[in-house]
Short mmCIF file of C-alpha atoms and ligand atoms in Angstrom, two decimals:
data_model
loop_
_atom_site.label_atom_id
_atom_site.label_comp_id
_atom_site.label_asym_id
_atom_site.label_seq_id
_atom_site.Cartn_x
_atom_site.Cartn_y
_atom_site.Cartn_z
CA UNK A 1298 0.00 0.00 0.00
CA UNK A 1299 1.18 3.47 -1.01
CA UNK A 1300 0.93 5.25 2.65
CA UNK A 1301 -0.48 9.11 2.59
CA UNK A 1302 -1.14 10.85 5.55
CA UNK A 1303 -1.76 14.45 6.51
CA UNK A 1304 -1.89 17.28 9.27
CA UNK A 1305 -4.87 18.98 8.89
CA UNK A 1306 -4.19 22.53 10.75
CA UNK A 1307 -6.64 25.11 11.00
CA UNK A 1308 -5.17 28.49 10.48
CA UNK A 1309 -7.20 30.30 13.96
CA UNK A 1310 -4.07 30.42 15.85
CA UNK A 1311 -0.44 29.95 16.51
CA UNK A 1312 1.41 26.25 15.68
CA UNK A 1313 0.61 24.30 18.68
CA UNK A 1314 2.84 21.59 20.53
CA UNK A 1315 -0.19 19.43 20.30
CA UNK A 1316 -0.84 20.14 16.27
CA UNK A 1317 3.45 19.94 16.08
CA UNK A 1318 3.28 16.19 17.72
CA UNK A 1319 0.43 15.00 15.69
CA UNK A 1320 2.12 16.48 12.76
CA UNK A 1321 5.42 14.45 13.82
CA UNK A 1322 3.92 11.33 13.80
CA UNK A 1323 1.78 11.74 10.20
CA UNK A 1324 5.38 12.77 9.18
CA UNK A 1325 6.86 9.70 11.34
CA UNK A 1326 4.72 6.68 9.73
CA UNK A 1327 4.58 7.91 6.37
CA UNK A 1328 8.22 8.60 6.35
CA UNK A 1329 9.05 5.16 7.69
CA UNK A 1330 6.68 3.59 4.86
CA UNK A 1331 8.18 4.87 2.11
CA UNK A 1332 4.89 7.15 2.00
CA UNK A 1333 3.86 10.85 1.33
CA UNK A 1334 2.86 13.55 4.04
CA UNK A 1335 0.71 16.41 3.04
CA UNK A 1336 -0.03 19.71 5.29
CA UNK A 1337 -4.20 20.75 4.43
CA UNK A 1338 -4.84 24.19 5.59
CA UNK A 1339 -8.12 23.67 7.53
CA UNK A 1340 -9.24 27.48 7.03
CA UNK A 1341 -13.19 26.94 6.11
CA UNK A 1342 -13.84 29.21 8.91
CA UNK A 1343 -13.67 32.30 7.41
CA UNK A 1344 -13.97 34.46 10.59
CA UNK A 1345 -11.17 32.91 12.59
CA UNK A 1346 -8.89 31.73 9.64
CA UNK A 1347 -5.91 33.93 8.91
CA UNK A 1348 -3.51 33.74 6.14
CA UNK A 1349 -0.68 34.84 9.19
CA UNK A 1350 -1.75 31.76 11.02
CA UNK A 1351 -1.06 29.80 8.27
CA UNK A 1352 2.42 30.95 7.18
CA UNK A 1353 3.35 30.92 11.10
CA UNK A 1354 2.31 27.18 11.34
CA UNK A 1355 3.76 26.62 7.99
CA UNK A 1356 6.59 28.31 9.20
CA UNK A 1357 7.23 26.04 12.52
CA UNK A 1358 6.15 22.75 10.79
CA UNK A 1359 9.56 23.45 8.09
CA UNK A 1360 11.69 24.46 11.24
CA UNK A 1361 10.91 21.28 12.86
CA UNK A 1362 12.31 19.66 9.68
CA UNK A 1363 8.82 18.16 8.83
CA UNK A 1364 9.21 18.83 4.87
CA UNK A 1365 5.57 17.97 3.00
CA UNK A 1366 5.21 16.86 -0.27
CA UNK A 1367 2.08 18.73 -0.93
CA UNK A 1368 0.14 21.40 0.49
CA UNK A 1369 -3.98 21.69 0.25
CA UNK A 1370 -6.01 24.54 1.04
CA UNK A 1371 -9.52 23.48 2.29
CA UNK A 1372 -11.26 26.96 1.44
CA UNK A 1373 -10.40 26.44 -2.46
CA UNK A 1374 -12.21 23.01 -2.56
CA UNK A 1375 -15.48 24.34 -1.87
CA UNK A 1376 -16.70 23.97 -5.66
CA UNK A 1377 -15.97 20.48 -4.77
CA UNK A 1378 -18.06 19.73 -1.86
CA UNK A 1379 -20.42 21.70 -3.17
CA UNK A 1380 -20.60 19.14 -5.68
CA UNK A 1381 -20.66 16.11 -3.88
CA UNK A 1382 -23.61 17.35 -1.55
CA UNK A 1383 -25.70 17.93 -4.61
CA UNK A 1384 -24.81 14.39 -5.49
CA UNK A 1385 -25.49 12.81 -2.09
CA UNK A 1386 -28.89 15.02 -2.16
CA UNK A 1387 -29.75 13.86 -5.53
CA UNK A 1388 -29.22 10.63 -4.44
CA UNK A 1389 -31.51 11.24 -1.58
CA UNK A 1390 -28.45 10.12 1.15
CA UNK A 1391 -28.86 13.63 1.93
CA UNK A 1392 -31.27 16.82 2.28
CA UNK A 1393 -32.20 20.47 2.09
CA UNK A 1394 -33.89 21.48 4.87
CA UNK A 1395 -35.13 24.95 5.77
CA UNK A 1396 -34.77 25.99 9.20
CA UNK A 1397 -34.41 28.80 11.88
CA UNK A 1398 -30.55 30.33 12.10
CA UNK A 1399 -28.90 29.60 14.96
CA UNK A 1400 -26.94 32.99 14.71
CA UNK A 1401 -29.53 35.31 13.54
CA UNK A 1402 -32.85 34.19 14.64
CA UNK A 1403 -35.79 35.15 12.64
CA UNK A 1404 -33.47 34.72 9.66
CA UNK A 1405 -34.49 31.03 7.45
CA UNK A 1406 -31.41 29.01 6.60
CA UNK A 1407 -31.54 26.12 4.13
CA UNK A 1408 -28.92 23.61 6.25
CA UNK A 1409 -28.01 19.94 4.49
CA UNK A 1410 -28.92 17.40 6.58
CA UNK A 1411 -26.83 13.71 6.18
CA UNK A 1412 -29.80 11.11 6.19
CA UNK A 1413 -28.58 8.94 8.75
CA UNK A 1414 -29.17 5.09 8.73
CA UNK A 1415 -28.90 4.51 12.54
CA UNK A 1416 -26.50 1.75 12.70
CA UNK A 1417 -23.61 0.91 15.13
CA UNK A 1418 -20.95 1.84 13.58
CA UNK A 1419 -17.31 -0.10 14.51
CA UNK A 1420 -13.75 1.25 13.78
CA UNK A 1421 -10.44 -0.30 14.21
CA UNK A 1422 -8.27 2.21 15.75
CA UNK A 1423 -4.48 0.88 15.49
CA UNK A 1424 -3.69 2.64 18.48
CA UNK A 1425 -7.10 1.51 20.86
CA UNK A 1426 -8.17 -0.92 19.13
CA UNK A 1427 -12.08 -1.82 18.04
CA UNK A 1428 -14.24 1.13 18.83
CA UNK A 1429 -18.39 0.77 18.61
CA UNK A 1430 -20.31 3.89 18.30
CA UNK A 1431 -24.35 3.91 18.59
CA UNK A 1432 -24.96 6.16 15.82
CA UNK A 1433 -28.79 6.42 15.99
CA UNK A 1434 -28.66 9.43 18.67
CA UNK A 1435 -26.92 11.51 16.18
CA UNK A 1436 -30.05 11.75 13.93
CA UNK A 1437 -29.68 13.52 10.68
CA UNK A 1438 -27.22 15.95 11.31
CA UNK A 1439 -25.91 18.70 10.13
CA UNK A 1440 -22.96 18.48 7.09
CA UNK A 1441 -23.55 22.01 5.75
CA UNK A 1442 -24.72 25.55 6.60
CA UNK A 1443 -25.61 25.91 3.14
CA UNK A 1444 -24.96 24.44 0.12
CA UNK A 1445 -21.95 25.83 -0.51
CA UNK A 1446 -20.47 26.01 3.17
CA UNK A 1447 -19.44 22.43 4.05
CA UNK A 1448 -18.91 21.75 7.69
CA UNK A 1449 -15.92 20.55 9.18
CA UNK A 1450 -16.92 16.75 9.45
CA UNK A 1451 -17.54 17.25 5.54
CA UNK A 1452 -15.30 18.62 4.57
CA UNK A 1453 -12.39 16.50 6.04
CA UNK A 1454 -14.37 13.47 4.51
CA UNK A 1455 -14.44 15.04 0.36
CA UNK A 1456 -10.68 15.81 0.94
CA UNK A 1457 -9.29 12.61 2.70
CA UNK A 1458 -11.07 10.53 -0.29
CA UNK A 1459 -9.64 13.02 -2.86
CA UNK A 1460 -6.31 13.06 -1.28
CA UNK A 1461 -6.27 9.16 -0.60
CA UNK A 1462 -5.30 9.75 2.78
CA UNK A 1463 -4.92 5.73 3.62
CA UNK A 1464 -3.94 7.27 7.46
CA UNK A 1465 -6.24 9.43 9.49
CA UNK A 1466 -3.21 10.15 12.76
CA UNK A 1467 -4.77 12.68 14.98
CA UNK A 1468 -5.53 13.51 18.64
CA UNK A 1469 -7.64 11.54 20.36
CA UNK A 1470 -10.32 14.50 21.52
CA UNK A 1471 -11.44 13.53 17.57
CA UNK A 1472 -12.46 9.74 18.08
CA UNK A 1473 -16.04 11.13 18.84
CA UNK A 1474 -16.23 12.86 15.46
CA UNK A 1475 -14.73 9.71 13.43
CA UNK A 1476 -18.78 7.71 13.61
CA UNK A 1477 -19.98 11.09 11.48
CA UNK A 1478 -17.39 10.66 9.39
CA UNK A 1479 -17.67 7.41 8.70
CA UNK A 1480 -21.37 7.92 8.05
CA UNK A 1481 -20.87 10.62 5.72
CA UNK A 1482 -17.57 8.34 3.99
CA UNK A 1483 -20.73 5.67 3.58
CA UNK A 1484 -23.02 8.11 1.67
CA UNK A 1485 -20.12 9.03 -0.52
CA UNK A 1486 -19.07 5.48 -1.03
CA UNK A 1487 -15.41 6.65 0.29
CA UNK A 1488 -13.22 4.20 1.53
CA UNK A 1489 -12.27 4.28 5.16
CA UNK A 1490 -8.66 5.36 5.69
CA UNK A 1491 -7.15 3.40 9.13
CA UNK A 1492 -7.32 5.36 12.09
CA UNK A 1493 -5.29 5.91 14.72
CA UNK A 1494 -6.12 8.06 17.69
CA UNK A 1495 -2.83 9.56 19.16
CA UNK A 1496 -3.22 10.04 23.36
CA UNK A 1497 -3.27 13.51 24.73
CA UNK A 1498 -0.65 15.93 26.04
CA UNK A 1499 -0.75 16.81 29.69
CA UNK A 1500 0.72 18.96 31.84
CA UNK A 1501 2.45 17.49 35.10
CA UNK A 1502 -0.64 17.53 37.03
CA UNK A 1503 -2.54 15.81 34.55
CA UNK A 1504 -4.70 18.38 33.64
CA UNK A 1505 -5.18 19.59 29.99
CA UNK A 1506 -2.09 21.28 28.76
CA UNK A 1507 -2.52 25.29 28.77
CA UNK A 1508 -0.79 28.99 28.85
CA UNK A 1509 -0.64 28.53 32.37
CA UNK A 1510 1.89 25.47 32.18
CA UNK A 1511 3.99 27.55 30.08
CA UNK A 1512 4.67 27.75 26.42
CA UNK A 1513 2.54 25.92 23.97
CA UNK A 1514 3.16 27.82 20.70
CA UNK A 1515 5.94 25.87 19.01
CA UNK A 1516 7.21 29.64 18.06
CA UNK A 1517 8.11 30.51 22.02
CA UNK A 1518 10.01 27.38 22.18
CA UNK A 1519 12.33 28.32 18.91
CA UNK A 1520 12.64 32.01 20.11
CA UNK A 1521 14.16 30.17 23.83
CA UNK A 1522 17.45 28.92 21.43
CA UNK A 1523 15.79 25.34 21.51
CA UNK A 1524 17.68 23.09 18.89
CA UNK A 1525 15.20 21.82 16.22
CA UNK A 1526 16.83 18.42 16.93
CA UNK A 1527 16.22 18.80 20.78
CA UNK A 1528 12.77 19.74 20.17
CA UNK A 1529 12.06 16.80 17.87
CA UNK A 1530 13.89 14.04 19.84
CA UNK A 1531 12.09 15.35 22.96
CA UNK A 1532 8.48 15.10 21.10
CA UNK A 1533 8.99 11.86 19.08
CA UNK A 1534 8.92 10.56 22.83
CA UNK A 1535 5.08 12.15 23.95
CA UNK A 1536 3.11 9.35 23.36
CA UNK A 1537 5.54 6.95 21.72
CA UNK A 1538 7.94 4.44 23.14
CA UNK A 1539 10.21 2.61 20.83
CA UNK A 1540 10.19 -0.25 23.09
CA UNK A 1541 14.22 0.04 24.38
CA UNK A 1542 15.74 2.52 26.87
CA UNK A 1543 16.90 4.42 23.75
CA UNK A 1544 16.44 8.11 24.23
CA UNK A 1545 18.61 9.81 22.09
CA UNK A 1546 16.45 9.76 17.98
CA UNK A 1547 17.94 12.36 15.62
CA UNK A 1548 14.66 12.82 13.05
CA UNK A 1549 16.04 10.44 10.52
CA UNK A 1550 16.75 7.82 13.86
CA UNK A 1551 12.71 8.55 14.70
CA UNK A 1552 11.38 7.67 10.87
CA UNK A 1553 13.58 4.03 11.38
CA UNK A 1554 12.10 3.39 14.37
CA UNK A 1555 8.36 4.29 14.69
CA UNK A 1556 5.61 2.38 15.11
CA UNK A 1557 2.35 2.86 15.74
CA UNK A 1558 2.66 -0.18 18.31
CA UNK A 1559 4.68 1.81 20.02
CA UNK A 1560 1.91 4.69 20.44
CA UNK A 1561 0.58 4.38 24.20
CA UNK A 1562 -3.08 4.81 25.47
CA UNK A 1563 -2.89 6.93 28.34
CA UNK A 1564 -1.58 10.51 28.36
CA UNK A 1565 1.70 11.80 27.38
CA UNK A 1566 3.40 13.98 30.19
CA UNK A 1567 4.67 17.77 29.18
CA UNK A 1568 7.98 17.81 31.02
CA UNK A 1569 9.79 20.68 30.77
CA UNK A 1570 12.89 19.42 32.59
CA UNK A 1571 13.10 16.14 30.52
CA UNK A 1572 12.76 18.82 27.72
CA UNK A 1573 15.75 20.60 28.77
CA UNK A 1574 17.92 17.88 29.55
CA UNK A 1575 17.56 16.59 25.94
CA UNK A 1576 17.75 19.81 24.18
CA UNK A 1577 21.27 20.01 26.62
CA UNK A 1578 22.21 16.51 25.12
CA UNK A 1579 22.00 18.23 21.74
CA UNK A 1580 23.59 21.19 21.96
CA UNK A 1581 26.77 19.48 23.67
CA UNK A 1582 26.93 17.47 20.43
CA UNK A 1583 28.12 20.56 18.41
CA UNK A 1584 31.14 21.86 17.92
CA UNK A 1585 32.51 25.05 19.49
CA UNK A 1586 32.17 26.94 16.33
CA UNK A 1587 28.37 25.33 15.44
CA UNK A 1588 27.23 26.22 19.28
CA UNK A 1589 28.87 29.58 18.91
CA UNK A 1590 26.68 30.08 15.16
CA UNK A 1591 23.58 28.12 15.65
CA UNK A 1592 23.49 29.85 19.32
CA UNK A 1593 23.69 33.16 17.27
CA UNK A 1594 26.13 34.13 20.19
CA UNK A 1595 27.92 37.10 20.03
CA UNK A 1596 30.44 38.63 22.32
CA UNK A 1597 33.16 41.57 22.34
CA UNK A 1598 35.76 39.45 22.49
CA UNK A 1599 35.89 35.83 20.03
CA UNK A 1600 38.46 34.66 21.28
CA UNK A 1601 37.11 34.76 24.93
CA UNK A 1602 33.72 33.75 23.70
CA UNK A 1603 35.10 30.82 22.09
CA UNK A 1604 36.93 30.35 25.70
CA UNK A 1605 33.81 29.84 27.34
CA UNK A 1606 31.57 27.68 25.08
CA UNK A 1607 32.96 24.69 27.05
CA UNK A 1608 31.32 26.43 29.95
CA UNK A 1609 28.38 27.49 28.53
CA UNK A 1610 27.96 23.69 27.31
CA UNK A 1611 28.39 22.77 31.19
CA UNK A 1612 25.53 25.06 31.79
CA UNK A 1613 22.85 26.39 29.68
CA UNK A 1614 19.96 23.96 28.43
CA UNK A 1615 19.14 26.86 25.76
CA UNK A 1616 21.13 29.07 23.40
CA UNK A 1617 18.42 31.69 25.05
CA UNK A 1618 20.32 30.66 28.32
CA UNK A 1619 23.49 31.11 26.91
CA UNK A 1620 22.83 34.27 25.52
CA UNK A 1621 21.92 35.54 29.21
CA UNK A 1622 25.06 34.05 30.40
CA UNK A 1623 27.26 36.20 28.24
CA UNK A 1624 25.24 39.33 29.46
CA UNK A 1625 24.97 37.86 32.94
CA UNK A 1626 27.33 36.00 35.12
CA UNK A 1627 29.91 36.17 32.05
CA UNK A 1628 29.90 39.38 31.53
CA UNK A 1629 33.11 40.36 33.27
CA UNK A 1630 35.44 38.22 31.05
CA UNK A 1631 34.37 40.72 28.32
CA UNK A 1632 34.40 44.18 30.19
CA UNK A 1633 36.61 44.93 33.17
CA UNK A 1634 35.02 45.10 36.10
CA UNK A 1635 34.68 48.03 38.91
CA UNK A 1636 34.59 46.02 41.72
CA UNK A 1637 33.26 47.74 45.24
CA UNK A 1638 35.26 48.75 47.83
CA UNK A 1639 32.88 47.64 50.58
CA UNK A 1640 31.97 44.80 48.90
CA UNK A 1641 36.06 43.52 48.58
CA UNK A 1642 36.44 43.63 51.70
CA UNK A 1643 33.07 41.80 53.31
CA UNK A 1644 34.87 38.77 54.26
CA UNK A 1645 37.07 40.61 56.42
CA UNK A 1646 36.69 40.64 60.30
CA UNK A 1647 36.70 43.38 61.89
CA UNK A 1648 39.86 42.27 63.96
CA UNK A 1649 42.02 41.37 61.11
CA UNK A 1650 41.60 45.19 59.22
CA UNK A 1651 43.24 45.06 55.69
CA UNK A 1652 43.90 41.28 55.52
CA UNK A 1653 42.09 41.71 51.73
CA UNK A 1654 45.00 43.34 50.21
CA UNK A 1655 47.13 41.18 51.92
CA UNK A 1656 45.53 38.39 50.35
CA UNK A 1657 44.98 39.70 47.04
CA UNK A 1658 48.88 40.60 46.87
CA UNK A 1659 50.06 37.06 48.07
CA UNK A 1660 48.12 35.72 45.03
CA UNK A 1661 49.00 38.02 42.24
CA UNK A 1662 52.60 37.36 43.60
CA UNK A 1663 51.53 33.45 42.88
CA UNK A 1664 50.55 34.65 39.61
CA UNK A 1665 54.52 33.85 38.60
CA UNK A 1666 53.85 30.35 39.00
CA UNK A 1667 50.84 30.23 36.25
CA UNK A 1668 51.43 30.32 33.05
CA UNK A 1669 48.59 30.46 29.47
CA UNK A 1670 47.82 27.30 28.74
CA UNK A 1671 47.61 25.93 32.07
CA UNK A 1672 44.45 23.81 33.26
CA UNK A 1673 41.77 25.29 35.30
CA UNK A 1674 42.88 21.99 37.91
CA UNK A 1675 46.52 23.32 37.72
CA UNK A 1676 45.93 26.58 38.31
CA UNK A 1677 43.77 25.65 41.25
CA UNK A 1678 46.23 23.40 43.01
CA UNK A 1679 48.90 26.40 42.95
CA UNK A 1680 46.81 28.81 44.64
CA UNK A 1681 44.69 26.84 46.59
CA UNK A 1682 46.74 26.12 49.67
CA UNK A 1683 47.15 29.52 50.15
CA UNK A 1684 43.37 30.32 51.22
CA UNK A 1685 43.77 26.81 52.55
CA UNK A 1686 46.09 27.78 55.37
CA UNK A 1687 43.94 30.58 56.19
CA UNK A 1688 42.80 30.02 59.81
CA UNK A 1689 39.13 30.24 60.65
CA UNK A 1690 38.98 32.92 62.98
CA UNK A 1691 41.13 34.60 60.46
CA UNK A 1692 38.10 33.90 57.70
CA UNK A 1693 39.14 30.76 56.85
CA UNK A 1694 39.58 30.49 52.74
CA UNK A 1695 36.68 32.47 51.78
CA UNK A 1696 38.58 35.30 53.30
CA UNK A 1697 41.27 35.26 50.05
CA UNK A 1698 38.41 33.45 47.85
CA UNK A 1699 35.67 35.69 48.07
CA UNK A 1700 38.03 39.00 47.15
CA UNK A 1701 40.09 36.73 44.60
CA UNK A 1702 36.43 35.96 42.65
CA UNK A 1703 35.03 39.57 43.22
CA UNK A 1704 38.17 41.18 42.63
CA UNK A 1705 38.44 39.56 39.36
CA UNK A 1706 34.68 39.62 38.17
CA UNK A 1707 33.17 42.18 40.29
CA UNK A 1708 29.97 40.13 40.31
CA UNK A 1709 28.02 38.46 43.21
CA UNK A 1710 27.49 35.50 40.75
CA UNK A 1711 30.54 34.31 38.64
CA UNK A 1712 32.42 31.73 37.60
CA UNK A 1713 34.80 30.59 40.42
CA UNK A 1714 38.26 32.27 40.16
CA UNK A 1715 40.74 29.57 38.96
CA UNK A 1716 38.12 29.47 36.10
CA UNK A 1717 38.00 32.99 35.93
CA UNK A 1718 41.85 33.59 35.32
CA UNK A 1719 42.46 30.50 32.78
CA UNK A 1720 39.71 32.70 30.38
CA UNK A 1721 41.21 35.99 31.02
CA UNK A 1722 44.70 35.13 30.99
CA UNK A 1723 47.57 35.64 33.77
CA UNK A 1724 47.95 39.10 32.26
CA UNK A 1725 44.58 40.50 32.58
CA UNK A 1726 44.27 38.80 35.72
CA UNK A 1727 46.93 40.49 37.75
CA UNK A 1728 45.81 43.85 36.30
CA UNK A 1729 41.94 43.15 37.33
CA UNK A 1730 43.69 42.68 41.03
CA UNK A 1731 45.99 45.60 40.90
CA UNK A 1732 42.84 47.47 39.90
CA UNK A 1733 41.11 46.30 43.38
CA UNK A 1734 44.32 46.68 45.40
CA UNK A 1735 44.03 50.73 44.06
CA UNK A 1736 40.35 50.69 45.17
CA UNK A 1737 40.88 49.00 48.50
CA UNK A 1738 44.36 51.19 48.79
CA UNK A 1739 42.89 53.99 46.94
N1 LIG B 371 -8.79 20.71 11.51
C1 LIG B 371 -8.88 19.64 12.45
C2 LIG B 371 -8.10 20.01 13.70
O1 LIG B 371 -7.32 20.93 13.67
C3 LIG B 371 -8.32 18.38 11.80
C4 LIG B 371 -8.86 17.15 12.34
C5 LIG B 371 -8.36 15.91 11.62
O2 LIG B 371 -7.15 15.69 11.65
O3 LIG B 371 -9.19 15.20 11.05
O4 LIG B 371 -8.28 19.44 14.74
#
């Protein structure tokens, strides 16, 4: 069988994790069957639909790397379903019937009515199995406002049969709409693509995913300096298990591996951290130069930048979070500091008066020992012993580290100082503590 699926987005908002996931696993199957995935542009409702919508979720689907091999708009296929309800009316599987508006009361609509047989309908869903819907309590209903303005449940129908969508992969809050559709599929003598109902996202607690869990536009999540490949691995793992304690699935690794066996029943957990940690996996993957450019980082100094993407690896889960750590607690390795006088000399008791500079001078005198190209470790066992041997009434190491780190930062929060000097080299080092020996002096 030649697999087709699609994602069938309506254009009344911004790409949604949810729509993103269900899109990832159309994409998913029909990759890993040799098969074709098509985007359809739900935008029938004219009101809500906006062409901005649609280039924005058009716009995440290609950043997620979810390339379709053809694109639909439902809105120009209305001289189409306008022509299959005149055949289903002419052959009396439908009706006309004139009736009060529901918006404008007074006003006299002429709605289609589907005649309905009143069977049970039963579906084979390959991700729930058999599913048996009493169909009688549905009556005729509605599958048009008028004759040219198809409803939803009609209009998905006339295009999966004219797309030969053989797949129908969407969120499960749909498996109540699938009897309709099936009815409707009858009257047309469509045949029934397979149908698989894909579990929910939840937040932590369980509770429907929403704003107030955080992001849920696909867009926020990009403009955070999450890697596409991060993103992807993360969400090929909502609802989907391939079955091993594999975690790490690069797109291509996803396509090999899926299965809709692997899809589970119950809800799929929103975890930010889990998120994060894989996003971190990715980004450590990349070269210094690739973090540095798909990080968009930028820095007065390259050469110090490129000093601290092994630290910025260490710590940041986002390039967003790297970018605050160059203007945050890295932002003295690119602009000498002006550190405080009071502030130098806060580790000081009262009874030792002008230990600080005392300190500070012992280690830029150590300074003679270090040398570019040192180790961080290295650099650390050399001056260590010195705030070592400090006693504690005397302030115990803190007393030499705290003025050492400050000195050389001027920041509250900082890298710690052996790390400090190896980026800004012995030279710049010993000036940053000459500079707080004239303040403390001064
Ligand atoms: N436009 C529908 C939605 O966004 C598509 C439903 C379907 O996949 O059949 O939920």
């Amino acid at each position: 069988m030649n697999v087709k699926t699609r994602i069938a987005p309506s254009p009344t908002g911004w790409l949604h994790i949810g729509t993103a996931r269900t899109a990832l696993f159309n994409y998913l199957f029909a990759k890993h069957h040799g098969g074709t995935f098509a985007i359809r542009s739900e935008d029938t409702d004219r009101a809500r639909s906006l062409p901005e919508y649609e280039e924005e979720i058009l716009a995440g689907l290609a950043w997620l790397g979810l390339k379709h091999d053809e694109f639909v708009r439902q809105s120009e296929r209305v001289e189409r379903h306008t022509e299959l309800l005149k055949k289903i009316i002419d052959e009396r599987k439908a009706y006309v019937s004139e009736e009060e508006s529901k918006n404008e009361p007074g006003k006299k609509v002429q709605v289609v009515r589907l005649k309905n047989p009143g069977t049970s309908v039963t579906f084979n869903d390959l991700v729930r199995g058999d599913i048996t819907f009493d169909t009688t309590e549905l009556g005729d209903f509605v599958i048009a406002r008028a004759i040219d303005d198809p409803l939803y449940h009609f209009a998905v129908v006339v295009d999966d049969m004219d797309m030969e969508i053989t797949h129908v992969i969407r969120g499960d809050d749909h498996i109540s709409n699938t009897p309709r559709q099936i009815l409707i599929q009858e009257a047309l003598g469509a045949p029934r693509p397979a149908y698989a109902h894909l579990p929910l996202i939840l937040a932590p607690d369980r509770t429907k995913l929403s704003k107030r869990h955080g992001a849920t536009s696909i867009a926020d999540y990009r403009n955070e300096g999450f890697m596409m490949e991060g993103f992807v691995n993360f969400m090929g793992l909502l609802g989907w298990s391939p079955g091993s304690d594999d975690e790490d699935f690069s797109l291509e690794q996803l396509v090999d591996a899926f299965d809709l066996s692997g899809v589970q029943t119950h809800g799929a957990i929103w975890n930010r951290e889990k998120l994060l940690d894989v996003n971190q996996r990715w980004m450590r993957k990349l070269s210094d130069d690739e973090f540095i450019a798909q990080g968009s980082l930028v820095a007065p100094d390259e050469a110090k930048l490129r000093s601290i993407v092994p630290l910025l690896k260490e710590r940041a889960k986002t390039f967003g979070e790297a970018r605050e750590m160059i203007t945050g607690e890295f932002a003295s390795i690119f602009t000498a500091p002006t550190p405080d006088r009071a502030q130098l000399m806060s580790k000081e008791p009262a009874e030792f008066a002008g230990v600080t500079a005392l300190h500070l001078r012992a280690f830029g005198a150590q300074f003679a020992m270090l040398h570019e190209g040192m180790s961080v470790e290295e650099m650390k066992s050399i001056l260590m012993p010195y705030a070592d041997a400090i006693p504690k009434e005397e302030g115990g190491r803190g007393a030499a580290l705290w003025p050492l780190r400050y000195a050389l930062s001027g920041q509250e929060r900082s890298p710690d100082p052996f790390t400090l000097i190896s980026i800004l080299g012995v030279e710049e080092s010993s000036v940053r503590i000459q500079n707080a020996l004239d303040i403390l002096e001064g």
